[in-house]
XYZ file of C-alpha atoms in Angstrom:
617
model
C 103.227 98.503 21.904
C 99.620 97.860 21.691
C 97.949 98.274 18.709
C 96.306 101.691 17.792
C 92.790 101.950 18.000
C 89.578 102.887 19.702
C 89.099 101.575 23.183
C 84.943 100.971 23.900
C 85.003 101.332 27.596
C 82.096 100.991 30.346
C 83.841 103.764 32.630
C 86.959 105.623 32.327
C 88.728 107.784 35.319
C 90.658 111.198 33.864
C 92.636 113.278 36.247
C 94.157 116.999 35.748
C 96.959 117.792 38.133
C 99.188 120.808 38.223
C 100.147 124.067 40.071
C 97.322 125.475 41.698
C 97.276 128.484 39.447
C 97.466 126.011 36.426
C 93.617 125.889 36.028
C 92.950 121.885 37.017
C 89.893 122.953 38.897
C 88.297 124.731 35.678
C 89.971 121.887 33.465
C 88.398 119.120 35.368
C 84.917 120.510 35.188
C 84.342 121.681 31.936
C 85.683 117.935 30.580
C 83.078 116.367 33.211
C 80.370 118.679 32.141
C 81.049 117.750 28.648
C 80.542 114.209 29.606
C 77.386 114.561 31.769
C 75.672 116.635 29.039
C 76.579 113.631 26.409
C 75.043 111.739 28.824
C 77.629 109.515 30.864
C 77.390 109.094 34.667
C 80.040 110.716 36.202
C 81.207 111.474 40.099
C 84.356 114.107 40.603
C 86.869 114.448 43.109
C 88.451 118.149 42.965
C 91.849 117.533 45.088
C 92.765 121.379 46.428
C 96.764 121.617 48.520
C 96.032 122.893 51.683
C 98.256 125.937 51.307
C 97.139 129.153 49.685
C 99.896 129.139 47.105
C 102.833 127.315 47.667
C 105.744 127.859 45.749
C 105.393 126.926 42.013
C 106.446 123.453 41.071
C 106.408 122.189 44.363
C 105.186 119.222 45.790
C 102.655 121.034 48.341
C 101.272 123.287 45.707
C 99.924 120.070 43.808
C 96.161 120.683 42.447
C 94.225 117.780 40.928
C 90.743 116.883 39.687
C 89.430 113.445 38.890
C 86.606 112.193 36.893
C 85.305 108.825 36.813
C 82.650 108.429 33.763
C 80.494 106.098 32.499
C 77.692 104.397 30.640
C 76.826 102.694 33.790
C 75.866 103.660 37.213
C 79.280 105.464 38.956
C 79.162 105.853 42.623
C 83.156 106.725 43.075
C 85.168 109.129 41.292
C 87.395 106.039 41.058
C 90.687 104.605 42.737
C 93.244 105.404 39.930
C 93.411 107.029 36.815
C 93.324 105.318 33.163
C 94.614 109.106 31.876
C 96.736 111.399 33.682
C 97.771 114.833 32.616
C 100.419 116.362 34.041
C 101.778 119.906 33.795
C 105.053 120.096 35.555
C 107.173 117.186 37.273
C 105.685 117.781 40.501
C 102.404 117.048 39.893
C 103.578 113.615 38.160
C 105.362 112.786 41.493
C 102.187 113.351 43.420
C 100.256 111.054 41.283
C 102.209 108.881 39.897
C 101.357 105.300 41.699
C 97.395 106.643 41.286
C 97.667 105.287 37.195
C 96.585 102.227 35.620
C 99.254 99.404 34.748
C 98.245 100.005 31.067
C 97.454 103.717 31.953
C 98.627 107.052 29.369
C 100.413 110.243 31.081
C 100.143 113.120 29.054
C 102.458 115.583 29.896
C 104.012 119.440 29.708
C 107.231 118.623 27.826
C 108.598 122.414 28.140
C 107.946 121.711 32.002
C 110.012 118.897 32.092
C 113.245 120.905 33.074
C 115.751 121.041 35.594
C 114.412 123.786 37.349
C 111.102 121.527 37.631
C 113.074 118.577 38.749
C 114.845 120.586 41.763
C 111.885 122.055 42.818
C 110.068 118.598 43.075
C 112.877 116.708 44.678
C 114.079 114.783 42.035
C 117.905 113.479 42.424
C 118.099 113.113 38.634
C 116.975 114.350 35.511
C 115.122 111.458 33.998
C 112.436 111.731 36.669
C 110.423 108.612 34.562
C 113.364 106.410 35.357
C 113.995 107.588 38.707
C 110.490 107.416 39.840
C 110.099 103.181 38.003
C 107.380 104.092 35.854
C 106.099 100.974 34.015
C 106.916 100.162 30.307
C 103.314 99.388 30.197
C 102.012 102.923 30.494
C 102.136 105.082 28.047
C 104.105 108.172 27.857
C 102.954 110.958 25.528
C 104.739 114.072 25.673
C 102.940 117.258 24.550
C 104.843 120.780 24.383
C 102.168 122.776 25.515
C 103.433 125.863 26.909
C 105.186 126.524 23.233
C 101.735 125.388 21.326
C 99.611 127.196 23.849
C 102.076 130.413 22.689
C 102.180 129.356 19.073
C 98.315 129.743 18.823
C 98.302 132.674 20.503
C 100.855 134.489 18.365
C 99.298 138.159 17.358
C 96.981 138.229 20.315
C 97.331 141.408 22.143
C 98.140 139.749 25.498
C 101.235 139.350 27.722
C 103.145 135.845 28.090
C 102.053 135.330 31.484
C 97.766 135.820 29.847
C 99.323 133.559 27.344
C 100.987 130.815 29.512
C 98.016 130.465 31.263
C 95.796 129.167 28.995
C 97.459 126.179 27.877
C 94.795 123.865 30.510
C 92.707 124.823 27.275
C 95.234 123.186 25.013
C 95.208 120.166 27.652
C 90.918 119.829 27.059
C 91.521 120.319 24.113
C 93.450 117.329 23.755
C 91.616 114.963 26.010
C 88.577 116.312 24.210
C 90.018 114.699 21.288
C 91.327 111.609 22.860
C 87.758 110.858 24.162
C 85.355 111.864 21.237
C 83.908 114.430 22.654
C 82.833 117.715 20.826
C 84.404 120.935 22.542
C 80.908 122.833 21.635
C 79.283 122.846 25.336
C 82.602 123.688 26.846
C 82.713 126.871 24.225
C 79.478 127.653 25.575
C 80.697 127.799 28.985
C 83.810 129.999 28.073
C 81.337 132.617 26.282
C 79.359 132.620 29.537
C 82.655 133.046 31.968
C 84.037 135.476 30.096
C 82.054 137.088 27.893
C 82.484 140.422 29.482
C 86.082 139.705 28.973
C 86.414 139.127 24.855
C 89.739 139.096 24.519
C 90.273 136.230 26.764
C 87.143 134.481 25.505
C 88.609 134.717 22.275
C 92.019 133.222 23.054
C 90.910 130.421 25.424
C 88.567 129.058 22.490
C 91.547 129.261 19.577
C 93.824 127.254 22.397
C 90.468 124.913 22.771
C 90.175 124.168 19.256
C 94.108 124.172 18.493
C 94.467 121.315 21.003
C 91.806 119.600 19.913
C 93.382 119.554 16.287
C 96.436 118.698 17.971
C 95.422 115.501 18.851
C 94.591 114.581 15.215
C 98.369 114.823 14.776
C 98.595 111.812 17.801
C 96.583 109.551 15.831
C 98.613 107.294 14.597
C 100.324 106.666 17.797
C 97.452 107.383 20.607
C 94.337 104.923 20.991
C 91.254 107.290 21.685
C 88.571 105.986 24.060
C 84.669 105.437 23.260
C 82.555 105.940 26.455
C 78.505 105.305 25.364
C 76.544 107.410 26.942
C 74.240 105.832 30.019
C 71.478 103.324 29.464
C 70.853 102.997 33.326
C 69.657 106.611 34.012
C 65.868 107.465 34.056
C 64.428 109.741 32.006
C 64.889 113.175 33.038
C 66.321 116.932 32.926
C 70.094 116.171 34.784
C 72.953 118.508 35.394
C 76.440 117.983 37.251
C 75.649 119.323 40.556
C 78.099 119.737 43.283
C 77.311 118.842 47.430
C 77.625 122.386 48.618
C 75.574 123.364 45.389
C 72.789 120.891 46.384
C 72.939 121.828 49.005
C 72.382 125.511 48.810
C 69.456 124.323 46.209
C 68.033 121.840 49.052
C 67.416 125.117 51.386
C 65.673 127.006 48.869
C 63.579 124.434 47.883
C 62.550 124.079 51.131
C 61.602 127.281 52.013
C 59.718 127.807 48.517
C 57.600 125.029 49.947
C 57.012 125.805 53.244
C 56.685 129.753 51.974
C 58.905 130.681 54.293
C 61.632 133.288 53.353
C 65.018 131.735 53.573
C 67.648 133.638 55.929
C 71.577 132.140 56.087
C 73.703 133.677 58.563
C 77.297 133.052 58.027
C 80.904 133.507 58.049
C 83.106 132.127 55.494
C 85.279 128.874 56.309
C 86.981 126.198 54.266
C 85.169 124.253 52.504
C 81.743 125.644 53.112
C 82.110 129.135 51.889
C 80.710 128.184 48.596
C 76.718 127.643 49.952
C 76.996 131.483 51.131
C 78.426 132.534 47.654
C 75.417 130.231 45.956
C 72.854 131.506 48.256
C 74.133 135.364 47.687
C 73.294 135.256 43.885
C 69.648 134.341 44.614
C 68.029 137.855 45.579
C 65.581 137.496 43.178
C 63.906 134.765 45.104
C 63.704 136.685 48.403
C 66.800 135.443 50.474
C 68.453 137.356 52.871
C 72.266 135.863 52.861
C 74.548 137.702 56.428
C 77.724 137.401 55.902
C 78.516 138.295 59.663
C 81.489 139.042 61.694
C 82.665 135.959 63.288
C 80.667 132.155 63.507
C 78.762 133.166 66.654
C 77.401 136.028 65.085
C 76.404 134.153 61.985
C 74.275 131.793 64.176
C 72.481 134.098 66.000
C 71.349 136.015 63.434
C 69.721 132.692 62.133
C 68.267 132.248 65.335
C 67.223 135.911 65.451
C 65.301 135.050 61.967
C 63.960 131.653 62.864
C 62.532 133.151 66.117
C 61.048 135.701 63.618
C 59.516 133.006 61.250
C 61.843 133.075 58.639
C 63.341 129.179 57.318
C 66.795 129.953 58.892
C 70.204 128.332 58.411
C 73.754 128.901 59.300
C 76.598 126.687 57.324
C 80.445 126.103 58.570
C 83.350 123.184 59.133
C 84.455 121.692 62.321
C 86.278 124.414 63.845
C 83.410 126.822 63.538
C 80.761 124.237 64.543
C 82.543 124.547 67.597
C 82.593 128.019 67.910
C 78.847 127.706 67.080
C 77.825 125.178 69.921
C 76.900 127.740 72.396
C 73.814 129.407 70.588
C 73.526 125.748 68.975
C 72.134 124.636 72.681
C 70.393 128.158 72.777
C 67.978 127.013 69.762
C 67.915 123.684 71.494
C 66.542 125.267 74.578
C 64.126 128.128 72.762
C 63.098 124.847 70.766
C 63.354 127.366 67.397
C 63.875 125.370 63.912
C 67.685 125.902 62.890
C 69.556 124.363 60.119
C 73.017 123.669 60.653
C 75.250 122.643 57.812
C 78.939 121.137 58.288
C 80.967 120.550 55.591
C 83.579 118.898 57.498
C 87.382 118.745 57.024
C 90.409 117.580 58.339
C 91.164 118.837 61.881
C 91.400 119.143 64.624
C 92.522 123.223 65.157
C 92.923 124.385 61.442
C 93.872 120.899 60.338
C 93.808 120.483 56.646
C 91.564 122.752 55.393
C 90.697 121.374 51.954
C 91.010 117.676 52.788
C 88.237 115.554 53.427
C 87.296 113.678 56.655
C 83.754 112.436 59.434
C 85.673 113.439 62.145
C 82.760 115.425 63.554
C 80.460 113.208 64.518
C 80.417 112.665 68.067
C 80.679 116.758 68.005
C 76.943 116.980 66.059
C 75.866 114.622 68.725
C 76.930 115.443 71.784
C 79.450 118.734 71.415
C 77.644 121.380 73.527
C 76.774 121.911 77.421
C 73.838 120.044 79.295
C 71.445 117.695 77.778
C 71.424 119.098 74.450
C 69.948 116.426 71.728
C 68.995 117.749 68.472
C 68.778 115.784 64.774
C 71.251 114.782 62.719
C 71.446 114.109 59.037
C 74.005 113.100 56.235
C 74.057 113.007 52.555
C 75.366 110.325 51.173
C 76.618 111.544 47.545
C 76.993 115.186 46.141
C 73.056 114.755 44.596
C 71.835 113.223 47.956
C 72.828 116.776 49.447
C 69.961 117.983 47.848
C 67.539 115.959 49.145
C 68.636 115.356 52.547
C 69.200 119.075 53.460
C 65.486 119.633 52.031
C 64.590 116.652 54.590
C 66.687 118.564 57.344
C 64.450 121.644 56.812
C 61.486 119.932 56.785
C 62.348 118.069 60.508
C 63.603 121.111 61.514
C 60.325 123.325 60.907
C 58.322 120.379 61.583
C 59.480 119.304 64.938
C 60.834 122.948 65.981
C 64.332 121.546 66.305
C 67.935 122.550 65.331
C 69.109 119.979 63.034
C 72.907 119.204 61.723
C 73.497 118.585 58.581
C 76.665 116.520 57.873
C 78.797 116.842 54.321
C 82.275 116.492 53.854
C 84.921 118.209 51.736
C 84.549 115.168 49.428
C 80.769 115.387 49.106
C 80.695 119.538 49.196
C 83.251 120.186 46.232
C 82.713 116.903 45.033
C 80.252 116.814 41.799
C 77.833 113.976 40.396
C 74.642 113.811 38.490
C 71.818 115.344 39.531
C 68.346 114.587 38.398
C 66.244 118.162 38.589
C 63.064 117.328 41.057
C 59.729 119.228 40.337
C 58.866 121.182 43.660
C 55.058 119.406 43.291
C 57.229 116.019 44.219
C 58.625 117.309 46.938
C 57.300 116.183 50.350
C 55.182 118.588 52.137
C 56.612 120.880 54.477
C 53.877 121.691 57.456
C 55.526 124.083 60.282
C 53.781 123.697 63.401
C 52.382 126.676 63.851
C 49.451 127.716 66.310
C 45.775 127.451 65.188
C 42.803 129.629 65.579
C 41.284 129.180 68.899
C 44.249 128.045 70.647
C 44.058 131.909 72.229
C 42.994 130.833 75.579
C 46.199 128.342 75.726
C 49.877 128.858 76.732
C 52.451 129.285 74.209
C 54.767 126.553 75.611
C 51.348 123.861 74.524
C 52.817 120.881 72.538
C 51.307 118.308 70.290
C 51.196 115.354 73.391
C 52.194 112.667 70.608
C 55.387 114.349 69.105
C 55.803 116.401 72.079
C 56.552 119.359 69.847
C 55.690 123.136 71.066
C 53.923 124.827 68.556
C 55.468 127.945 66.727
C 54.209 131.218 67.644
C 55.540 133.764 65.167
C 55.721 137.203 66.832
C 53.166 139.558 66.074
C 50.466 136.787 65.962
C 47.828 137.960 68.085
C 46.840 136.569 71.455
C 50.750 134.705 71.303
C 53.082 137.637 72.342
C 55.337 135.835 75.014
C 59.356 135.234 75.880
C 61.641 133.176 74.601
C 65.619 132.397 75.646
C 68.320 130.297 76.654
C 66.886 129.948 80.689
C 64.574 126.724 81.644
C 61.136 127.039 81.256
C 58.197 125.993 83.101
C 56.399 122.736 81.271
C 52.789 124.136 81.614
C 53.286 127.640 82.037
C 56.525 128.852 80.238
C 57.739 130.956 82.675
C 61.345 130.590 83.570
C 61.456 127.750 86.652
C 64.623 126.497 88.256
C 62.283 123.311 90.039
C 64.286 120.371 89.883
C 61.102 117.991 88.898
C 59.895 120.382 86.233
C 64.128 120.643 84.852
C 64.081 116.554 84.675
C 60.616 116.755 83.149
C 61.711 119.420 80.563
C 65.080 117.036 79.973
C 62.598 114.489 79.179
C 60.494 115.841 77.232
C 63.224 117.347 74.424
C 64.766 114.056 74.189
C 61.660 112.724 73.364
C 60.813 114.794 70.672
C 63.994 113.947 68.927
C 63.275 110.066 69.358
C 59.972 110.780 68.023
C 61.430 111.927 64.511
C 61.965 108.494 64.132
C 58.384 107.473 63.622
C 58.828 110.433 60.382
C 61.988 109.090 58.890
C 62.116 105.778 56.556
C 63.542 102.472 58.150
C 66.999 101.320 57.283
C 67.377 99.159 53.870
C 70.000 97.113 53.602
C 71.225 96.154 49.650
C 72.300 92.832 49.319
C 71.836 89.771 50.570
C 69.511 89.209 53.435
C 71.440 85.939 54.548
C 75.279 88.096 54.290
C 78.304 86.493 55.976
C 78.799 90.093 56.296
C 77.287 93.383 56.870
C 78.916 96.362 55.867
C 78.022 99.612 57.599
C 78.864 103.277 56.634
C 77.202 106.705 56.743
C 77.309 110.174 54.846
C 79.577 110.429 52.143
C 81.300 106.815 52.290
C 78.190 105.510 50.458
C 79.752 105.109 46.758
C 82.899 103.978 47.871
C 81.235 101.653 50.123
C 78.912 100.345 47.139
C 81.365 99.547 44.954
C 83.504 97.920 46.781
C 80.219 95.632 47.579
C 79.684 95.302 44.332
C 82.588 93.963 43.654
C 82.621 91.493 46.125
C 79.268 90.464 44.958
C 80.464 90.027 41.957
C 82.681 87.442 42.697
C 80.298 85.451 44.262
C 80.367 86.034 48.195
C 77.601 86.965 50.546
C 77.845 90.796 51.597
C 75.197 93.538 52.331
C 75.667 97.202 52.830
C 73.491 99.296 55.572
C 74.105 103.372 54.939
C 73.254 105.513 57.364
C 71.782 109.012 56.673
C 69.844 109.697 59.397
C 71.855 109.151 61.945
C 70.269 110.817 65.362
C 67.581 109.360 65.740
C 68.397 105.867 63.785
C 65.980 104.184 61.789
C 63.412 102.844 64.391
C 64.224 98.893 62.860
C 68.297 99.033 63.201
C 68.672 97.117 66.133
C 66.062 94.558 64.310
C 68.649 94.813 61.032
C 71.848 94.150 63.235
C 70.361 91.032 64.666
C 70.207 89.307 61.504
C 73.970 89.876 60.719
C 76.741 87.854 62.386
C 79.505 90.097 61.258
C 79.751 93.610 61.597
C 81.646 96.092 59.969
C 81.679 99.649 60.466
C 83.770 101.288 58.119
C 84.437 105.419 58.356
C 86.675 108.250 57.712
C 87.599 109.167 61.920
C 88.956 106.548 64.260
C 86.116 104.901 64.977
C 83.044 107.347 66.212
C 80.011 106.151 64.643
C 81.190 102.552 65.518
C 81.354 103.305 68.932
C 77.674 105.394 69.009
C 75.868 102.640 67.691
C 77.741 100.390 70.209
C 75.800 103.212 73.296
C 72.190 103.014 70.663
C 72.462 98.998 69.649
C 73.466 97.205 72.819
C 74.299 93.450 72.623
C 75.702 93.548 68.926
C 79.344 92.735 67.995
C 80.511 95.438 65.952
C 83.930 95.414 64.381
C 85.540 98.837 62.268
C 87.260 99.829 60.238
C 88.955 103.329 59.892
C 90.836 105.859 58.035
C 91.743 109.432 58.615
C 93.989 110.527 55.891
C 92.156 113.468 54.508
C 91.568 111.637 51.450
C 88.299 108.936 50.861
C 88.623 105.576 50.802
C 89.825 103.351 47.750
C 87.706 100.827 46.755
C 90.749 98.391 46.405
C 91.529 98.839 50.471
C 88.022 97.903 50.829
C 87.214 94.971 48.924
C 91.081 94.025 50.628
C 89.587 94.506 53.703
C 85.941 92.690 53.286
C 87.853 89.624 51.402
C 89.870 89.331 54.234
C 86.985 89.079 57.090
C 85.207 87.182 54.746
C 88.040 84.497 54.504
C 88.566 84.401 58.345
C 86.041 81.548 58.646
């Protein structure tokens, strides 16, 4: 065995996995919280089974959440762990081959039972054997369903109250293990349940018990020594999560715009959680529906845009769908509309809480007739503030729907987040009439842009219709002429293109004279960066374009892809934003490569994959 001591590390990956009911999620957070607030980079994955509650101690009822922190710049929650915890054999069988060669497993010794190896599908009772786990990693069991009841002993609460605090043992522990104080996470106990004191009071004794616990490990257990960051800039910074930002990008918007903010929604894996942040913000003025169904929870957005309100309506794949109808509606009334999707595995119900970009081509091109409106997506779980703000702004600026595309990953996902001041914030400048434009139609557009002004109702001299039938160019009446239809075609496709003379051009990081460019967009970025990073590392030529606005490109990506002779188009769906660029880049060889799996990519299968084009000449 390796000699005891304390491991300095750059970056460190931690993951909590156990029954769903087991508290990983809550586990997971507070420990990355703890980190950000000590000042370490950090980027989460929260890993959620796809069933509601599968039996306990089961493979499918597996929930995880990984950290990956450091004193360096982290763009990945990281490939595998360097500590796993563990509470019941399951949950080791589901992550087993994700640990380190010289990794630790801490585990729940009192789950360790033959009741717990049936109900994971072990053939033996030695499940370490059975399953070939190294010699090199470490094994440390920890009885923490009898400590978690040992510290609890005289509290007036029942076993099953009892039982379920030992994830607070497990912090506690790995706390301990990583010299960090438990004082912020106490904080955050007294916050969550301080109108609960009992249970405040017992989740803090298990806190502190297992961190004393792991005094008693010393002599056996190396502890780790993470420095907090050197690369960040100065700054207030939190852990923020993508739906989070992205509830925080919409306000933020309409606080600079002063435009109240109006969501109309319906509540759908893995998106439900912008409603629920939106929903606590009555103080600010929002008006949060939650409506009946996804149709109605779009129209009532379009009802407030048309009224002047900054209006947005959030979902996943299945109820963009549902949503496409009234999505070509604000296309045709040319109203601003902000659509988020936080997309998931599918199609149908798929896999609800698994990650995937499998609705691309949908955002583009999923509704009836020439319907083109802007798309958009954030790159990491901070980006989704920033790039849902830029959505709002496009969207009130060029009286357009725009779609906003996050994943799972990105949406429950967490990294750190950098608070902006609203003063830094880009403008936001609706396009509203002016005094004396009285004397002129309604339907009049800025002839550059191409975009119709916005006549809010009640604004005298500007009372007029608006709906889903074609309208006359010049006068704005409804018209079925077939000259004035192509005209009108024309015209709202142009005013998409134009957003591209508002966007910023495409940057490309790395080197200029690349064997290889790498391509990705939305939430593939840090995954895609790393593994570049790594390949940079070791001396080879590769760049990395990421896409975030991806309808209308950057105006200089066909110039980019000229300078590259290799390709590479890497994304989470079988192949869609390879094959749009193919339609939008003519006369470029572009090669891809794919994964739908519900899960991100690995670094490791990436750098695999680069090294392996790379080598080809």
């Amino acid at each position: 065995m390796e000699n005891i001591t304390i491991k300095e590390l750059e970056n460190v990956v931690v993951r909590f996995s156990g029954d769903s009911g087991d508290g990983m999620q809550l586990t997971g957070t507070l420990f990355s919280n703890i980190s950000a607030i000590l000042g370490n980079e950090i980027s989460t994955f929260p890993d959620y089974p796809s069933e509601i509650r599968a039996p306990q101690g089961t493979l499918g009822g597996v929930s995880g959440f990984q950290v990956h922190l450091g004193s360096g710049k982290i763009y990945t929650p990281g490939d595998d762990a360097d500590v796993l915890v563990v509470m019941n054999p399951a949950a080791l069988k589901v992550n087993v081959n994700g640990v380190k060669k010289n990794g630790v497993i801490i585990f729940d010794e009192d789950a360790f039972q033959k009741s717990g190896y049936e109900k994971a599908g072990f053939l033996t009772e030695n499940p370490f054997e059975e399953l070939a786990i190294s010699n090199t990693i470490q094994l440390i069991p920890v009885q923490l369903t009898t400590l978690t009841q040992k510290s609890l002993e005289g509290y007036d609460l029942d076993n099953k109250s009892i039982v379920r605090s030992k994830n607070m043992f497990a912090l506690g522990l790995v706390c301990w293990l990583f010299n960090r104080p438990i004082d912020d996470a106490v904080h955050f106990l007294s916050n969550k349940f301080r109108k609960k004191p009992d249970i405040l009071q017992a989740n803090v004794k298990v806190l502190t018990d297992g961190y004393n616990y792991g005094h008693n490990l010393h002599l056996t257990v190396s502890t780790y020594q993470i420095e907090k960051s050197e690369e960040t800039e100065k700054g207030v910074y939190t852990s923020i999560s993508g739906n989070t930002a992205t509830a925080y990008g919409l306000i933020a918007a309409a606080e600079k715009a002063g435009l109240q903010l109006f969501l109309g929604s319906y509540p759908i894996t893995p998106a439900s959680d912008i409603m629920h942040e939106l929903s606590l913000r009555r103080d600010l003025g929002i008006k949060v529906v939650q409506a009946e169904d996804e149709i109605a929870g779009i129209t009532t957005a379009l009802g407030a845009s048309f009224a002047g309100s900054l209006a947005a309506t959030n979902t996943s794949g299945p109820g963009l769908a549902l949503k496409s109808e009234a999505i070509g509606l604000a296309v045709m009334a040319e109203l601003p509309l902000v659509i988020i999707d936080v997309q998931r595995s599918g199609p149908s119900t798929g896999m609800p809480t698994k990650t995937e970009q499998t609705d691309l081509l949908q955002a583009l091109y999923g509704r009836n007739g020439e319907s083109p409106v802007a798309v958009i997506a954030p790159g990491t779980p901070d980006d989704c503030f920033h790039y849902t703000y830029m959505a709002s702004k496009i969207a009130l600026e060029h009286m357009t729907p725009v779609i906003v595309l996050t994943d799972a990953f990105l949406g429950n996902g967490t990294s750190l987040w950098k608070l902006p001041k609203l003063a830094e914030l880009p403008e936001i400048n609706p396009n509203y009439v002016k005094d004396g434009m009285q004397g002129c139609k309604v339907t009049a557009r800025d002839e550059k842009t191409k975009v119709r002004y916005w006549a809010i109702p009640g604004t005298a001299g500007f009372e007029h219709r608006n709906g889903g039938l074609e309208k006359d160019y010049y006068k704005g009446s409804i018209s079925t002429d077939p000259v004035n239809h192509q005209l009108m075609v024309d015209t709202r496709a142009a005013k998409i293109k134009n957003i591209s003379e508002f966007i910023p051009e495409l940057s490309v990081y790395g080197s200029l004279d690349a064997d290889l460019l790498v391509v990705g967009w939305g939430g593939t970025r840090g995954h895609l960066m790393s593994a570049v990073n790594q390949i940079i590392k070791d001396g080879k030529k590769v760049a990395l374009a990421h896409f975030n606005y991806i309808n209308p490109l950057p105006k200089n990506t066909s110039e980019v892809f000229k300078k590259y002779k290799k390709i590479l188009v890497c994304e989470l769906n079988s192949g869609q934003f390879a094959t749009y660029l193919r339609s939008q880049v003519p006369g470029v060889d572009i090669t891809q490569y794919n994964k739908v799996q519900g899960q991100p990519f690995t670094v490791s299968e990436l750098v695999e994959k680069f090294e392996t084009i790379l080598n080809l000449d």
